[in-house]
PDB file of C-alpha atoms in Angstrom:
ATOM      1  CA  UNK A  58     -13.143   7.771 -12.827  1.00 68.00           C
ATOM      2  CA  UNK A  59     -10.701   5.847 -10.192  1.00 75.00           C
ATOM      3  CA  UNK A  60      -7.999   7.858  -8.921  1.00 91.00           C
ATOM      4  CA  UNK A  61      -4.968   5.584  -9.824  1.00 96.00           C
ATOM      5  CA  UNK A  62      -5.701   3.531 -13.044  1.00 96.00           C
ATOM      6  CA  UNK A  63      -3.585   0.275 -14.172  1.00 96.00           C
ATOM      7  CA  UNK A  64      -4.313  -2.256 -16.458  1.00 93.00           C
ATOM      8  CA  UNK A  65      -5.144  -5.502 -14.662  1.00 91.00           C
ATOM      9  CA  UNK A  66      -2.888  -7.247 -17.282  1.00 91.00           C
ATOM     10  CA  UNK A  67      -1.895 -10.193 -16.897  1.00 96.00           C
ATOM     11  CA  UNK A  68       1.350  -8.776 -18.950  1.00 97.00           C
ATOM     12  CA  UNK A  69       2.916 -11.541 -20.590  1.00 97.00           C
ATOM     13  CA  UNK A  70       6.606 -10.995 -21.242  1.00 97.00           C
ATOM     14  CA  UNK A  71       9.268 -13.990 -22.005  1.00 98.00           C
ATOM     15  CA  UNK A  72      12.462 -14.276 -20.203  1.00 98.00           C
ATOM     16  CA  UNK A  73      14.839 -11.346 -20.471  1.00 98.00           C
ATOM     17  CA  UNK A  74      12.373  -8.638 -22.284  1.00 98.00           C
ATOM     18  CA  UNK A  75      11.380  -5.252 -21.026  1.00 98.00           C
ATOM     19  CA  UNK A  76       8.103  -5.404 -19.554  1.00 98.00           C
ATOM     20  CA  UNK A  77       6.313  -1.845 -19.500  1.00 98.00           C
ATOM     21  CA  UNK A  78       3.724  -1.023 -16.442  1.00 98.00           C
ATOM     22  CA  UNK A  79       1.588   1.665 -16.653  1.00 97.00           C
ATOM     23  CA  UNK A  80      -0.504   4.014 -14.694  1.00 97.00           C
ATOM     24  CA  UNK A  81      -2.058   7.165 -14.745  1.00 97.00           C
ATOM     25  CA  UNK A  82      -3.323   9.391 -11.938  1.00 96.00           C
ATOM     26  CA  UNK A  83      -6.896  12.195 -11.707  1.00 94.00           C
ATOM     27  CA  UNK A  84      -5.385  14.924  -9.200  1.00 90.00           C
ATOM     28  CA  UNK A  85      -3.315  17.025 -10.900  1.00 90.00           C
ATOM     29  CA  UNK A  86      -1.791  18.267  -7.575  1.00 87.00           C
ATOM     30  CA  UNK A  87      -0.043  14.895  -6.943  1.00 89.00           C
ATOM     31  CA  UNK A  88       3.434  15.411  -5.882  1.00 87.00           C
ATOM     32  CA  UNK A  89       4.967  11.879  -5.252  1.00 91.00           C
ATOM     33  CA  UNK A  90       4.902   8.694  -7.000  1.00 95.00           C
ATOM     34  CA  UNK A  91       5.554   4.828  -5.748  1.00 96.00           C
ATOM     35  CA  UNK A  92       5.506   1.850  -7.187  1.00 98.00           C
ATOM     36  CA  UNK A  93       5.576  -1.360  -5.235  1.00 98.00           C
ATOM     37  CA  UNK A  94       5.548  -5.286  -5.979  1.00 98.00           C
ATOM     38  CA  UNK A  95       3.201  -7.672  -4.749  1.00 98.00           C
ATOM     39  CA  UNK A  96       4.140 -11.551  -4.345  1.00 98.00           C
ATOM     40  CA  UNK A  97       0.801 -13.657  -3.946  1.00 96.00           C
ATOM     41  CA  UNK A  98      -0.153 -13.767  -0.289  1.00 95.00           C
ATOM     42  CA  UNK A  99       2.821 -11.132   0.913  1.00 97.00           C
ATOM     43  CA  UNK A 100       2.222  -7.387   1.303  1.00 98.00           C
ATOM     44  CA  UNK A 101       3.284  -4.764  -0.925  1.00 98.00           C
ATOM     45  CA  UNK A 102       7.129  -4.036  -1.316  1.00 98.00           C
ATOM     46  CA  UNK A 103       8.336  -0.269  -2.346  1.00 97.00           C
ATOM     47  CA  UNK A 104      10.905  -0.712  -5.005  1.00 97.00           C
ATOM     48  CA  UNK A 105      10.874   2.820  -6.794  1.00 96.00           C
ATOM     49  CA  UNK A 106       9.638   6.359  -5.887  1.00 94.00           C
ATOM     50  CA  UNK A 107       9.815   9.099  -8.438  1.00 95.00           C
ATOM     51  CA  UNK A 108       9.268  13.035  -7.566  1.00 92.00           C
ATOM     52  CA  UNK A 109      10.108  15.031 -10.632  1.00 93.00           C
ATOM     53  CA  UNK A 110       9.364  14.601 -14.469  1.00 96.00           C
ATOM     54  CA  UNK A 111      11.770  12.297 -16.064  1.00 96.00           C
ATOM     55  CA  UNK A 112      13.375   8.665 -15.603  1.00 97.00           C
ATOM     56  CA  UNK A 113      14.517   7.312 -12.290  1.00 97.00           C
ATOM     57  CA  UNK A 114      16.563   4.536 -12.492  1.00 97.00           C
ATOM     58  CA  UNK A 115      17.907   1.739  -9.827  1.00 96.00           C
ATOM     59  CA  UNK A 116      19.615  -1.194 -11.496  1.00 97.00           C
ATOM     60  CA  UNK A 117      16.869  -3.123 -13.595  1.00 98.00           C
ATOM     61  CA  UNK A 118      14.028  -0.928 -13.018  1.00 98.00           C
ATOM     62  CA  UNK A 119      13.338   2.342 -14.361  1.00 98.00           C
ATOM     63  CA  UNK A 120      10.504   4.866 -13.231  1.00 98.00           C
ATOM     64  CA  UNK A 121       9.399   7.445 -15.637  1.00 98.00           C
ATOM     65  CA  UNK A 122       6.549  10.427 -14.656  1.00 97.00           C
ATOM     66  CA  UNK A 123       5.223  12.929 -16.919  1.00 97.00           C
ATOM     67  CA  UNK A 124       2.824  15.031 -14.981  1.00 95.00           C
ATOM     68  CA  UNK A 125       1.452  16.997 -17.484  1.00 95.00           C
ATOM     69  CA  UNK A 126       0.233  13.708 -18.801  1.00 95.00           C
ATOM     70  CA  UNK A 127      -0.132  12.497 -15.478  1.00 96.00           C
ATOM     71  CA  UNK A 128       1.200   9.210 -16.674  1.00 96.00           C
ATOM     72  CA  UNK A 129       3.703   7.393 -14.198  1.00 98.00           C
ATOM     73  CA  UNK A 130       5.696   3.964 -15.829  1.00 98.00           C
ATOM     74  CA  UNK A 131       7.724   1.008 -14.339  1.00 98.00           C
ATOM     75  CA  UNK A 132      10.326  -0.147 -17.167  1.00 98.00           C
ATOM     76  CA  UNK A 133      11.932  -3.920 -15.933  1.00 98.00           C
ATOM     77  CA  UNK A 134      14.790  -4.762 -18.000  1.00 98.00           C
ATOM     78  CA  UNK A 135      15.674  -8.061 -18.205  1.00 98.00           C
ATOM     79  CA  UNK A 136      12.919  -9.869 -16.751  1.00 98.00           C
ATOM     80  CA  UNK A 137      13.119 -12.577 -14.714  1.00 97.00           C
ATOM     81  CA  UNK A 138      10.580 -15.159 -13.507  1.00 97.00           C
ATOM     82  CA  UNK A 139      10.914 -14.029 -10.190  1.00 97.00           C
ATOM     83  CA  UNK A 140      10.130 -10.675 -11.421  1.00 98.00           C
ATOM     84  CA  UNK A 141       6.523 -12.278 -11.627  1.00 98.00           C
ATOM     85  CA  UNK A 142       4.311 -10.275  -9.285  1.00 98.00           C
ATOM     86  CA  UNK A 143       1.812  -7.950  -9.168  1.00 98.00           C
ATOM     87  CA  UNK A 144       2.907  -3.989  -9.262  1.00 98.00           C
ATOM     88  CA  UNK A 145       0.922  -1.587  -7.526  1.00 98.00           C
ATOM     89  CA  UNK A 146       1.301   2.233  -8.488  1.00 98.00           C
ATOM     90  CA  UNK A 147       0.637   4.946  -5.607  1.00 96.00           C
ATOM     91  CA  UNK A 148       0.248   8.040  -5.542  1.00 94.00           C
ATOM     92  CA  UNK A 149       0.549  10.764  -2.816  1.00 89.00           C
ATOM     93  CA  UNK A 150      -1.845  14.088  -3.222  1.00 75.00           C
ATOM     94  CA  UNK A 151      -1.006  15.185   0.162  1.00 70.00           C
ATOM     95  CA  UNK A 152      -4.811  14.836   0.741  1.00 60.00           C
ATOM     96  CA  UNK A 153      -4.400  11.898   2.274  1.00 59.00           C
ATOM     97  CA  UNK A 154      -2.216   9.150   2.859  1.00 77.00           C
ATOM     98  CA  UNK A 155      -1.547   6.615  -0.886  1.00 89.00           C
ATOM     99  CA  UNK A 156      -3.816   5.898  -3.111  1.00 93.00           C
ATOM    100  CA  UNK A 157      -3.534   2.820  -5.242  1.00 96.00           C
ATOM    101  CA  UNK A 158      -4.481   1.309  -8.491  1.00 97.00           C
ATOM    102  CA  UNK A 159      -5.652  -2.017  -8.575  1.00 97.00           C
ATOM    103  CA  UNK A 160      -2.401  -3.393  -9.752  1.00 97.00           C
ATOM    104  CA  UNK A 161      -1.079  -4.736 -12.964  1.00 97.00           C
ATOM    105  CA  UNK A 162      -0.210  -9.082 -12.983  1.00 98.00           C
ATOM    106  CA  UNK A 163       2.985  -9.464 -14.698  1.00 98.00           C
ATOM    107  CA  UNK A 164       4.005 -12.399 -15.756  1.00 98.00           C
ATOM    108  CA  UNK A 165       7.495 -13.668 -16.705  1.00 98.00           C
ATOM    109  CA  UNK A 166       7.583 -17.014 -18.882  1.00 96.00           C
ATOM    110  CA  UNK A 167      10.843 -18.905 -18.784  1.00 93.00           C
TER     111      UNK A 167
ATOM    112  CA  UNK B 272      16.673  -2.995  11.116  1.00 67.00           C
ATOM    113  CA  UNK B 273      13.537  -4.347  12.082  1.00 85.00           C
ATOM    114  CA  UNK B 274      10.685  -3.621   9.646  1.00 95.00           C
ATOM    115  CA  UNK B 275       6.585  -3.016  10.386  1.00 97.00           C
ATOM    116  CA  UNK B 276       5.688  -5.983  12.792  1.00 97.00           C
ATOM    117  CA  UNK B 277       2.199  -7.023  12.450  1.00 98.00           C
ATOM    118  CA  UNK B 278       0.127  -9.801  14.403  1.00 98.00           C
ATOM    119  CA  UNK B 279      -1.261 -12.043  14.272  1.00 98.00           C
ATOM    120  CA  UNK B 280      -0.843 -13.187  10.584  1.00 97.00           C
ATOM    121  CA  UNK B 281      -4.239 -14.854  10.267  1.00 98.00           C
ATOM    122  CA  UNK B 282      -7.257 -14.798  12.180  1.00 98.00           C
ATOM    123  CA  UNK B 283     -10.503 -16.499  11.713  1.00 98.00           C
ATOM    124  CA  UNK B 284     -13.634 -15.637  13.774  1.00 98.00           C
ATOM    125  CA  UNK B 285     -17.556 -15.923  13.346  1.00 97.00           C
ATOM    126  CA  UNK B 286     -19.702 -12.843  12.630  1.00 96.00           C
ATOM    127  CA  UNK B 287     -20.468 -10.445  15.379  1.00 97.00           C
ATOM    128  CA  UNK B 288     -17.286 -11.726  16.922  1.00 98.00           C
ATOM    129  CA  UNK B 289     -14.616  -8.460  18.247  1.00 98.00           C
ATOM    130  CA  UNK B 290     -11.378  -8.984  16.885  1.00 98.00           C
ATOM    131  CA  UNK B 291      -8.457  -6.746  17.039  1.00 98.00           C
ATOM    132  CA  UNK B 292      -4.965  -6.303  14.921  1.00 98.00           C
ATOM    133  CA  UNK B 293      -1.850  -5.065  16.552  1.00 98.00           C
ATOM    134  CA  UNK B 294       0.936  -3.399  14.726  1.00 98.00           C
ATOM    135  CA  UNK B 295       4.335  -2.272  15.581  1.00 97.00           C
ATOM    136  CA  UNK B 296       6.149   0.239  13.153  1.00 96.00           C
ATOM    137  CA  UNK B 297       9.794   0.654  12.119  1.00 94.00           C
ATOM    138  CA  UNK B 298      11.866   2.137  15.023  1.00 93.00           C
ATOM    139  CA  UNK B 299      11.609   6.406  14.844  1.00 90.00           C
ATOM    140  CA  UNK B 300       8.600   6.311  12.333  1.00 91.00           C
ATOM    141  CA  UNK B 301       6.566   8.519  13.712  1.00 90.00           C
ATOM    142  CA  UNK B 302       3.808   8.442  11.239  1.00 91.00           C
ATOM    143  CA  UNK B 303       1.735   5.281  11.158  1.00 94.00           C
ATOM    144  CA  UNK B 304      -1.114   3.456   8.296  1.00 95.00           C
ATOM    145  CA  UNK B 305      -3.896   0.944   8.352  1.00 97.00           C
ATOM    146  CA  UNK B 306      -4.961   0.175   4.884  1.00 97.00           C
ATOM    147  CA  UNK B 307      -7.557  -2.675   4.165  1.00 97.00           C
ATOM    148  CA  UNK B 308      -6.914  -4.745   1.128  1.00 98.00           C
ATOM    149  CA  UNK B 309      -9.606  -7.134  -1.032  1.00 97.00           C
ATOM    150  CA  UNK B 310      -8.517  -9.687  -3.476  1.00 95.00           C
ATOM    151  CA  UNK B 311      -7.506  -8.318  -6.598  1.00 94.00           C
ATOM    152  CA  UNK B 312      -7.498  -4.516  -5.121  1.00 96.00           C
ATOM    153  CA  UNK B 313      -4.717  -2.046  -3.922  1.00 97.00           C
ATOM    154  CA  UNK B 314      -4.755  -1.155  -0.413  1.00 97.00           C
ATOM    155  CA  UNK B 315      -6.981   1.652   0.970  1.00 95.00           C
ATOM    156  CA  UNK B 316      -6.652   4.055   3.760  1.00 93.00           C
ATOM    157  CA  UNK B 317      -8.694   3.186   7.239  1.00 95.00           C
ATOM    158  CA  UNK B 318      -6.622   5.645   9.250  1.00 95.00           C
ATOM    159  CA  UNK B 319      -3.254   7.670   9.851  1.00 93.00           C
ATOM    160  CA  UNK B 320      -1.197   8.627  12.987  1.00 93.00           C
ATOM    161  CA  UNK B 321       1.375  11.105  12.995  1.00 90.00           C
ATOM    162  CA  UNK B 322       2.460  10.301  16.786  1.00 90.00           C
ATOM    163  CA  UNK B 323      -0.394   9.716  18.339  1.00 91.00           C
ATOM    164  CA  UNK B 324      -2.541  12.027  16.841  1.00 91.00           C
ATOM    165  CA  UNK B 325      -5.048  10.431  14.729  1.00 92.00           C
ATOM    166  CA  UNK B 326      -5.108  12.715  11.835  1.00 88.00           C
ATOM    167  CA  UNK B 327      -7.100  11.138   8.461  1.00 87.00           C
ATOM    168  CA  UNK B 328      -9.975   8.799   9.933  1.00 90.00           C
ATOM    169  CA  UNK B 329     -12.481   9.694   7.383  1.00 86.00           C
ATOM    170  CA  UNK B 330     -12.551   6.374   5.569  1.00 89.00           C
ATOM    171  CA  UNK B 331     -12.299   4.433   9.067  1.00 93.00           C
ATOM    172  CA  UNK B 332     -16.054   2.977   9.250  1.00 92.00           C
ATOM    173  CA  UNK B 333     -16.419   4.422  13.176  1.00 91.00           C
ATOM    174  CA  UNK B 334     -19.836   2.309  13.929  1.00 95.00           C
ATOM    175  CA  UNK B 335     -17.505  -0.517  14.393  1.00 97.00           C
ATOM    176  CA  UNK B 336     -14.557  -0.130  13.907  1.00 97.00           C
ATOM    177  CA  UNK B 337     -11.759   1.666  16.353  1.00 97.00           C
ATOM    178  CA  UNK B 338      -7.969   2.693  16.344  1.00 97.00           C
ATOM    179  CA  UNK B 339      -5.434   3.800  19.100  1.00 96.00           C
ATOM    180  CA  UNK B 340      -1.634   4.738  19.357  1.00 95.00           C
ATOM    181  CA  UNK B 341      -1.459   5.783  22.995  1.00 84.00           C
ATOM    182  CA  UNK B 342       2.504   6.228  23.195  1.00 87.00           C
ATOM    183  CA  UNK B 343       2.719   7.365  19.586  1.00 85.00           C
ATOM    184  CA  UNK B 344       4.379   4.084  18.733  1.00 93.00           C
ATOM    185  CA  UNK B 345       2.793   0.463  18.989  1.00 96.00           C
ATOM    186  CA  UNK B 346      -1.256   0.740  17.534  1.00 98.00           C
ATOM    187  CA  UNK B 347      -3.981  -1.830  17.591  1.00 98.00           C
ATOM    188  CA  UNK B 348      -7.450  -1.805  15.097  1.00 98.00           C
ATOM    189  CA  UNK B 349      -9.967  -2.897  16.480  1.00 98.00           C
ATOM    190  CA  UNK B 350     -13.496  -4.281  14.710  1.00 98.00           C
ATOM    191  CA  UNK B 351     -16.798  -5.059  16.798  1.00 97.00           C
ATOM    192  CA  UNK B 352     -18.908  -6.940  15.783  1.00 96.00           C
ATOM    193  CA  UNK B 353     -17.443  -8.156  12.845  1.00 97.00           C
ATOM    194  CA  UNK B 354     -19.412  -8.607   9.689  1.00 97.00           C
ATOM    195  CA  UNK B 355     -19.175 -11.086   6.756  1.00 97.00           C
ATOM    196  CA  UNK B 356     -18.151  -8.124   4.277  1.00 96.00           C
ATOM    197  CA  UNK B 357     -14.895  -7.308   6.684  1.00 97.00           C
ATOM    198  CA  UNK B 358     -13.479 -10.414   5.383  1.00 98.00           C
ATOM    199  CA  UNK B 359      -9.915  -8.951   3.616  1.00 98.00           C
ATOM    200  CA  UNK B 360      -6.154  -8.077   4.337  1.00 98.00           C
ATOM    201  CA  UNK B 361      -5.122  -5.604   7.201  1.00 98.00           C
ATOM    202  CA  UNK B 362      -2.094  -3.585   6.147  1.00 98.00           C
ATOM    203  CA  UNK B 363      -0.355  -1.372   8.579  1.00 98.00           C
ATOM    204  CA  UNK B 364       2.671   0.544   6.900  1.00 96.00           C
ATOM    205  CA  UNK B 365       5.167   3.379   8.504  1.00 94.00           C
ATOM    206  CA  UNK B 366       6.927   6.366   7.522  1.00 91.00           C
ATOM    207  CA  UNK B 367       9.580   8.777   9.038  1.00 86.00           C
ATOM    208  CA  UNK B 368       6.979  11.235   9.304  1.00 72.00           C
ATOM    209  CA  UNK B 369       8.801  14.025   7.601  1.00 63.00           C
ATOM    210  CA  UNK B 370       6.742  16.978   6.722  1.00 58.00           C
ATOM    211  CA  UNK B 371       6.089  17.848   2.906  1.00 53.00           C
ATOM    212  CA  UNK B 372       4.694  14.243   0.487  1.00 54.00           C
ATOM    213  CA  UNK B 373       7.837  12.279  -0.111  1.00 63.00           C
ATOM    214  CA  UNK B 374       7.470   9.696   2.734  1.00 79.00           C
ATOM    215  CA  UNK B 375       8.055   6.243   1.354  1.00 90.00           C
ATOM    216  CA  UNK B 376       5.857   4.270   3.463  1.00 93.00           C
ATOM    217  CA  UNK B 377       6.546   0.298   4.426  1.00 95.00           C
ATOM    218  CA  UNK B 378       4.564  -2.384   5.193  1.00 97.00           C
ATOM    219  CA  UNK B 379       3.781  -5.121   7.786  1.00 98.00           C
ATOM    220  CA  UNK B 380       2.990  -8.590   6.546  1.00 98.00           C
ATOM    221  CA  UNK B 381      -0.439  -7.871   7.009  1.00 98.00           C
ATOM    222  CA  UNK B 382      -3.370 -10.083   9.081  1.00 98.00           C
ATOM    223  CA  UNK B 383      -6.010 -11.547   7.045  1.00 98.00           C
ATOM    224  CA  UNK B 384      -9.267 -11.855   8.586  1.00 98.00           C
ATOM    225  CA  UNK B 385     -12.003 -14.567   7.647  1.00 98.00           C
ATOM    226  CA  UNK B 386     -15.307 -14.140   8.781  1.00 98.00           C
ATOM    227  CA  UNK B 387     -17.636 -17.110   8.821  1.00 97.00           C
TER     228      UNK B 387
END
């Protein structure tokens, strides 16, 4: 069993729809929670970190984490095309530095 | 503020060629990342420095490959001889270095590496 598991996708979503990302996480002892975007060819760009059980939210995203499910989410409201990326979920154990999921492809038709 | 400064950006070389990466971090970060990334795959730990100090090596593949941050700030990875299967992304991110696990770490722009 990976550590960090996402859905490859692609996720499909039209123009203005909430897309849903998902990802849950093995070590129950994980304490912090990231999720970044991914442009082809760039490097990975934090855009939400989450700590405690609940919903985080900063303007169109929202970050929700329930550890007893160890299940960690990235809402996007109103999607845009340039919202079309690939979103990597990491998670800190305190082990060792992040570990990531492979990434979910989202995808954002005008 | 300047972010994680990474070069070069690309870098071909033939197998059994020495090649190295040099990274510069955010200004005060004092803890410091190289992650390798393959296509299609999230980035995974080679090594972290908190100042100088390298203190998680354990996935850093030490037959060949080699790390330094001798003034706790600027670090260079280093891989010799190089081998077709090293072929990826190298990732260097930063963090403040606070203790406890909620250090948001950033990244360079990365050097990708082709091996012929």
């Amino acid at each position: 069993q990976k550590e960090v598991e996402q859905n490859s996708g692609p996720l499909s979503v039209p123009e203005g729809a909430i897309a849903s990302l998902n990802c849950t996480y093995s070590d129950r002892g994980s304490q912090s929670f990231f999720w970044y975007r991914q442009y082809s060819g760039k490097s990975p760009e934090l855009i939400m970190s989450i700590y405690s059980n609940g919903d985080k939210e900063d303007g169109r995203f929202t970050a929700q984490l329930n550890k007893a499910s160890q299940y960690v989410s990235l809402l996007i409201r109103d999607s845009q095309p340039s919202d079309s990326a690939t979103y990597l979920c990491a998670v800190n154990t305190g082990r060792r530095a992040l570990t990531f999921g492979s990434g979910t492809r989202l995808q954002v038709q005008p | 503020e300047a972010g994680v400064v990474q070069s070069p950006r690309y870098k071909i070389i033939e197998k059994k060629q020495p090649v190295a990466f040099w990274c510069n971090p955010i200004s005060g970060h004092n803890t410091l990342y190289w992650y390798l990334q393959n296509l299609g795959q999230g980035p995974e730990l080679l090594i972290r420095y908190e100042n100088e100090e390298a203190v998680d090596d354990s996935q850093l593949p030490k037959d060949r490959f080699s790390a330094e941050r001798l003034k706790g700030v600027d670090s260079t990875l280093k891989i010799q001889p190089a081998e077709l299967g090293d072929s990826a992304v190298y990732l260097c991110a930063s963090s403040l270095g606070r203790r406890g696990l909620y250090n948001e770490q950033f990244f360079g722009p990365g050097t990708r590496l082709t091996v012929l």
